[in-house]
Amino acid sequence: MWQYVREADRDVLMGVYHRLNDFFGDLHWWPAQSPLEVIVGAILTQNTAWQNVEQAMDNLSSSKLLSIRALQYVGEEVLAQHLRPSGYYRLKAKRLKAFVRFLRVEYEDSLDKMFAEPLLVLRSKLLSVSGIGEETADSILLYAGGKPVFVVDAYTRRILSRHGFIGDKTSYTDIQALFMNNLPVDAMLYNQYHALLVNTGKHFCRKVSRCDPCPLAALPEHHKP
DNA sequence: CACCAGGCAAGTA
DNA sequence: TACTTGCATGGT
């Protein structure tokens, strides 16, 4: 399980953090105004560029659909049309519907009640909702609920992989454990760290891109894609 | 024009 | 358990 983990991981992970933090500064992330918007965004951004998600979110906002009640009552087909710019729009309409149904059945439409649930119990229940996998569940827990859960996404995996810190097939759980077992249990730290990784990914570590100005370029293991 | 983007679930062997 | 495939739009 710890095949790729070395004794120095604690220092390495904090070193990466400080390097990125010095470069980007405080990001106080997730680009959304309310916990519900974080959740909607987390579902809409699945395998999709955030720019496309913004267009769909604007559509929802214009139609006053960014509330739990509106999402409950709007027809799935109507909802889907609003989601077209974000891709997979029929699928994502089903997923949003599945979430608000879950919220009604389990928590009487209350996000506060949902987040009052013990962390691991809630994570497990979120994973049981169709359309919510590990990354989406953890994004909801961290960015909507303020829970100390590290989010692993495609950028996290790619950046760690290109530096040789993990193998290409390392599991989500193992990557998450790498961070959570070697860093303080701190929601604000996890929030900022993941935000820094996403920024780094967007600017310097896309599938096709140079790494010249990458803030991690000075690391011993740094290499180009 | 081909490829990529802050995944997930269902199907197959 | 470990692959493979469908889902879909908009930017580069």
mmCIF file with all atom_site columns, C-alpha atoms in Angstrom, chain A residues 95-190:
data_model
loop_
_atom_site.group_PDB
_atom_site.id
_atom_site.type_symbol
_atom_site.label_atom_id
_atom_site.label_alt_id
_atom_site.label_comp_id
_atom_site.label_asym_id
_atom_site.label_entity_id
_atom_site.label_seq_id
_atom_site.pdbx_PDB_ins_code
_atom_site.Cartn_x
_atom_site.Cartn_y
_atom_site.Cartn_z
_atom_site.occupancy
_atom_site.B_iso_or_equiv
_atom_site.pdbx_formal_charge
_atom_site.auth_seq_id
_atom_site.auth_comp_id
_atom_site.auth_asym_id
_atom_site.auth_atom_id
_atom_site.pdbx_PDB_model_num
ATOM 1  C CA . ARG A 1 95  ? -27.635 13.388 -10.741 1.00 0.00 ? 95  ARG A CA 1
ATOM 2  C CA . LEU A 1 96  ? -28.844 16.720 -9.388  1.00 0.00 ? 96  LEU A CA 1
ATOM 3  C CA . LYS A 1 97  ? -32.297 15.253 -8.986  1.00 0.00 ? 97  LYS A CA 1
ATOM 4  C CA . ALA A 1 98  ? -30.849 12.245 -7.193  1.00 0.00 ? 98  ALA A CA 1
ATOM 5  C CA . PHE A 1 99  ? -29.032 14.532 -4.764  1.00 0.00 ? 99  PHE A CA 1
ATOM 6  C CA . VAL A 1 100 ? -32.004 16.719 -3.854  1.00 0.00 ? 100 VAL A CA 1
ATOM 7  C CA . ARG A 1 101 ? -34.146 13.597 -3.473  1.00 0.00 ? 101 ARG A CA 1
ATOM 8  C CA . PHE A 1 102 ? -31.512 12.214 -1.101  1.00 0.00 ? 102 PHE A CA 1
ATOM 9  C CA . LEU A 1 103 ? -31.520 15.511 0.788   1.00 0.00 ? 103 LEU A CA 1
ATOM 10 C CA . ARG A 1 104 ? -35.301 15.404 1.192   1.00 0.00 ? 104 ARG A CA 1
ATOM 11 C CA . VAL A 1 105 ? -35.551 11.734 2.174   1.00 0.00 ? 105 VAL A CA 1
ATOM 12 C CA . GLU A 1 106 ? -32.600 11.713 4.571   1.00 0.00 ? 106 GLU A CA 1
ATOM 13 C CA . TYR A 1 107 ? -32.394 15.271 5.919   1.00 0.00 ? 107 TYR A CA 1
ATOM 14 C CA . GLU A 1 108 ? -35.708 17.056 5.335   1.00 0.00 ? 108 GLU A CA 1
ATOM 15 C CA . ASP A 1 109 ? -34.107 19.310 2.700   1.00 0.00 ? 109 ASP A CA 1
ATOM 16 C CA . SER A 1 110 ? -31.632 20.671 5.241   1.00 0.00 ? 110 SER A CA 1
ATOM 17 C CA . LEU A 1 111 ? -27.940 20.914 4.389   1.00 0.00 ? 111 LEU A CA 1
ATOM 18 C CA . ASP A 1 112 ? -27.288 21.824 8.023   1.00 0.00 ? 112 ASP A CA 1
ATOM 19 C CA . LYS A 1 113 ? -28.812 18.543 9.135   1.00 0.00 ? 113 LYS A CA 1
ATOM 20 C CA . MET A 1 114 ? -26.846 16.707 6.487   1.00 0.00 ? 114 MET A CA 1
ATOM 21 C CA . PHE A 1 115 ? -23.530 18.185 7.601   1.00 0.00 ? 115 PHE A CA 1
ATOM 22 C CA . ALA A 1 116 ? -24.374 17.482 11.249  1.00 0.00 ? 116 ALA A CA 1
ATOM 23 C CA . GLU A 1 117 ? -24.021 13.800 10.414  1.00 0.00 ? 117 GLU A CA 1
ATOM 24 C CA . PRO A 1 118 ? -20.790 12.106 11.583  1.00 0.00 ? 118 PRO A CA 1
ATOM 25 C CA . LEU A 1 119 ? -18.199 12.590 8.856   1.00 0.00 ? 119 LEU A CA 1
ATOM 26 C CA . LEU A 1 120 ? -17.568 9.027  7.781   1.00 0.00 ? 120 LEU A CA 1
ATOM 27 C CA . VAL A 1 121 ? -21.241 8.159  7.941   1.00 0.00 ? 121 VAL A CA 1
ATOM 28 C CA . LEU A 1 122 ? -22.079 11.105 5.713   1.00 0.00 ? 122 LEU A CA 1
ATOM 29 C CA . ARG A 1 123 ? -19.313 10.282 3.263   1.00 0.00 ? 123 ARG A CA 1
ATOM 30 C CA . SER A 1 124 ? -20.596 6.753  2.967   1.00 0.00 ? 124 SER A CA 1
ATOM 31 C CA . LYS A 1 125 ? -24.167 7.934  2.427   1.00 0.00 ? 125 LYS A CA 1
ATOM 32 C CA . LEU A 1 126 ? -23.104 10.467 -0.210  1.00 0.00 ? 126 LEU A CA 1
ATOM 33 C CA . LEU A 1 127 ? -21.281 7.697  -2.069  1.00 0.00 ? 127 LEU A CA 1
ATOM 34 C CA . SER A 1 128 ? -24.534 5.749  -2.169  1.00 0.00 ? 128 SER A CA 1
ATOM 35 C CA . VAL A 1 129 ? -26.196 8.518  -4.197  1.00 0.00 ? 129 VAL A CA 1
ATOM 36 C CA . SER A 1 130 ? -26.101 7.763  -7.913  1.00 0.00 ? 130 SER A CA 1
ATOM 37 C CA . GLY A 1 131 ? -23.763 10.251 -9.551  1.00 0.00 ? 131 GLY A CA 1
ATOM 38 C CA . ILE A 1 132 ? -21.695 11.016 -6.463  1.00 0.00 ? 132 ILE A CA 1
ATOM 39 C CA . GLY A 1 133 ? -18.323 9.271  -6.436  1.00 0.00 ? 133 GLY A CA 1
ATOM 40 C CA . GLU A 1 134 ? -15.292 9.805  -4.233  1.00 0.00 ? 134 GLU A CA 1
ATOM 41 C CA . GLU A 1 135 ? -14.099 13.116 -5.634  1.00 0.00 ? 135 GLU A CA 1
ATOM 42 C CA . THR A 1 136 ? -17.563 14.652 -5.740  1.00 0.00 ? 136 THR A CA 1
ATOM 43 C CA . ALA A 1 137 ? -18.348 13.443 -2.219  1.00 0.00 ? 137 ALA A CA 1
ATOM 44 C CA . ASP A 1 138 ? -15.078 14.806 -0.856  1.00 0.00 ? 138 ASP A CA 1
ATOM 45 C CA . SER A 1 139 ? -15.529 18.126 -2.668  1.00 0.00 ? 139 SER A CA 1
ATOM 46 C CA . ILE A 1 140 ? -18.936 18.463 -1.058  1.00 0.00 ? 140 ILE A CA 1
ATOM 47 C CA . LEU A 1 141 ? -17.585 17.583 2.376   1.00 0.00 ? 141 LEU A CA 1
ATOM 48 C CA . LEU A 1 142 ? -14.612 19.951 2.177   1.00 0.00 ? 142 LEU A CA 1
ATOM 49 C CA . TYR A 1 143 ? -15.899 22.900 0.184   1.00 0.00 ? 143 TYR A CA 1
ATOM 50 C CA . ALA A 1 144 ? -19.568 22.919 1.127   1.00 0.00 ? 144 ALA A CA 1
ATOM 51 C CA . GLY A 1 145 ? -19.301 21.436 4.612   1.00 0.00 ? 145 GLY A CA 1
ATOM 52 C CA . GLY A 1 146 ? -15.898 22.631 5.765   1.00 0.00 ? 146 GLY A CA 1
ATOM 53 C CA . LYS A 1 147 ? -14.926 19.103 6.765   1.00 0.00 ? 147 LYS A CA 1
ATOM 54 C CA . PRO A 1 148 ? -11.244 18.095 6.900   1.00 0.00 ? 148 PRO A CA 1
ATOM 55 C CA . VAL A 1 149 ? -11.228 15.751 3.889   1.00 0.00 ? 149 VAL A CA 1
ATOM 56 C CA . PHE A 1 150 ? -8.573  15.915 1.188   1.00 0.00 ? 150 PHE A CA 1
ATOM 57 C CA . VAL A 1 151 ? -9.916  16.054 -2.376  1.00 0.00 ? 151 VAL A CA 1
ATOM 58 C CA . VAL A 1 152 ? -8.043  14.100 -5.038  1.00 0.00 ? 152 VAL A CA 1
ATOM 59 C CA . ASP A 1 153 ? -8.712  15.100 -8.629  1.00 0.00 ? 153 ASP A CA 1
ATOM 60 C CA . ALA A 1 154 ? -7.170  14.633 -12.056 1.00 0.00 ? 154 ALA A CA 1
ATOM 61 C CA . TYR A 1 155 ? -4.722  17.505 -11.486 1.00 0.00 ? 155 TYR A CA 1
ATOM 62 C CA . THR A 1 156 ? -3.594  16.123 -8.137  1.00 0.00 ? 156 THR A CA 1
ATOM 63 C CA . ARG A 1 157 ? -2.950  12.757 -9.717  1.00 0.00 ? 157 ARG A CA 1
ATOM 64 C CA . ARG A 1 158 ? -1.163  14.197 -12.744 1.00 0.00 ? 158 ARG A CA 1
ATOM 65 C CA . ILE A 1 159 ? 1.099   16.531 -10.790 1.00 0.00 ? 159 ILE A CA 1
ATOM 66 C CA . LEU A 1 160 ? 2.119   13.855 -8.272  1.00 0.00 ? 160 LEU A CA 1
ATOM 67 C CA . SER A 1 161 ? 2.572   11.328 -11.040 1.00 0.00 ? 161 SER A CA 1
ATOM 68 C CA . ARG A 1 162 ? 4.788   13.588 -13.173 1.00 0.00 ? 162 ARG A CA 1
ATOM 69 C CA . HIS A 1 163 ? 7.035   14.139 -10.190 1.00 0.00 ? 163 HIS A CA 1
ATOM 70 C CA . GLY A 1 164 ? 7.297   10.424 -9.526  1.00 0.00 ? 164 GLY A CA 1
ATOM 71 C CA . PHE A 1 165 ? 5.606   10.681 -6.142  1.00 0.00 ? 165 PHE A CA 1
ATOM 72 C CA . ILE A 1 166 ? 2.979   8.114  -7.106  1.00 0.00 ? 166 ILE A CA 1
ATOM 73 C CA . GLY A 1 167 ? 2.495   5.484  -9.794  1.00 0.00 ? 167 GLY A CA 1
ATOM 74 C CA . ASP A 1 168 ? -0.037  5.852  -12.577 1.00 0.00 ? 168 ASP A CA 1
ATOM 75 C CA . LYS A 1 169 ? -2.359  3.294  -11.027 1.00 0.00 ? 169 LYS A CA 1
ATOM 76 C CA . THR A 1 170 ? -2.265  4.462  -7.422  1.00 0.00 ? 170 THR A CA 1
ATOM 77 C CA . SER A 1 171 ? -5.812  4.412  -6.066  1.00 0.00 ? 171 SER A CA 1
ATOM 78 C CA . TYR A 1 172 ? -7.845  7.414  -4.991  1.00 0.00 ? 172 TYR A CA 1
ATOM 79 C CA . THR A 1 173 ? -7.824  6.122  -1.433  1.00 0.00 ? 173 THR A CA 1
ATOM 80 C CA . ASP A 1 174 ? -4.041  5.759  -1.338  1.00 0.00 ? 174 ASP A CA 1
ATOM 81 C CA . ILE A 1 175 ? -3.437  9.242  -2.745  1.00 0.00 ? 175 ILE A CA 1
ATOM 82 C CA . GLN A 1 176 ? -5.869  10.705 -0.249  1.00 0.00 ? 176 GLN A CA 1
ATOM 83 C CA . ALA A 1 177 ? -4.155  8.807  2.569   1.00 0.00 ? 177 ALA A CA 1
ATOM 84 C CA . LEU A 1 178 ? -0.775  10.104 1.412   1.00 0.00 ? 178 LEU A CA 1
ATOM 85 C CA . PHE A 1 179 ? -1.951  13.632 2.151   1.00 0.00 ? 179 PHE A CA 1
ATOM 86 C CA . MET A 1 180 ? -4.114  12.969 5.182   1.00 0.00 ? 180 MET A CA 1
ATOM 87 C CA . ASN A 1 181 ? -1.591  10.745 6.952   1.00 0.00 ? 181 ASN A CA 1
ATOM 88 C CA . ASN A 1 182 ? 1.218   13.227 6.444   1.00 0.00 ? 182 ASN A CA 1
ATOM 89 C CA . LEU A 1 183 ? -0.461  16.580 7.005   1.00 0.00 ? 183 LEU A CA 1
ATOM 90 C CA . PRO A 1 184 ? -2.323  18.087 9.958   1.00 0.00 ? 184 PRO A CA 1
ATOM 91 C CA . VAL A 1 185 ? -6.056  17.339 9.960   1.00 0.00 ? 185 VAL A CA 1
ATOM 92 C CA . ASP A 1 186 ? -7.095  20.822 8.903   1.00 0.00 ? 186 ASP A CA 1
ATOM 93 C CA . ALA A 1 187 ? -9.907  21.747 6.523   1.00 0.00 ? 187 ALA A CA 1
ATOM 94 C CA . MET A 1 188 ? -8.411  25.130 5.665   1.00 0.00 ? 188 MET A CA 1
ATOM 95 C CA . LEU A 1 189 ? -5.083  23.529 4.795   1.00 0.00 ? 189 LEU A CA 1
ATOM 96 C CA . TYR A 1 190 ? -6.749  20.879 2.604   1.00 0.00 ? 190 TYR A CA 1
#
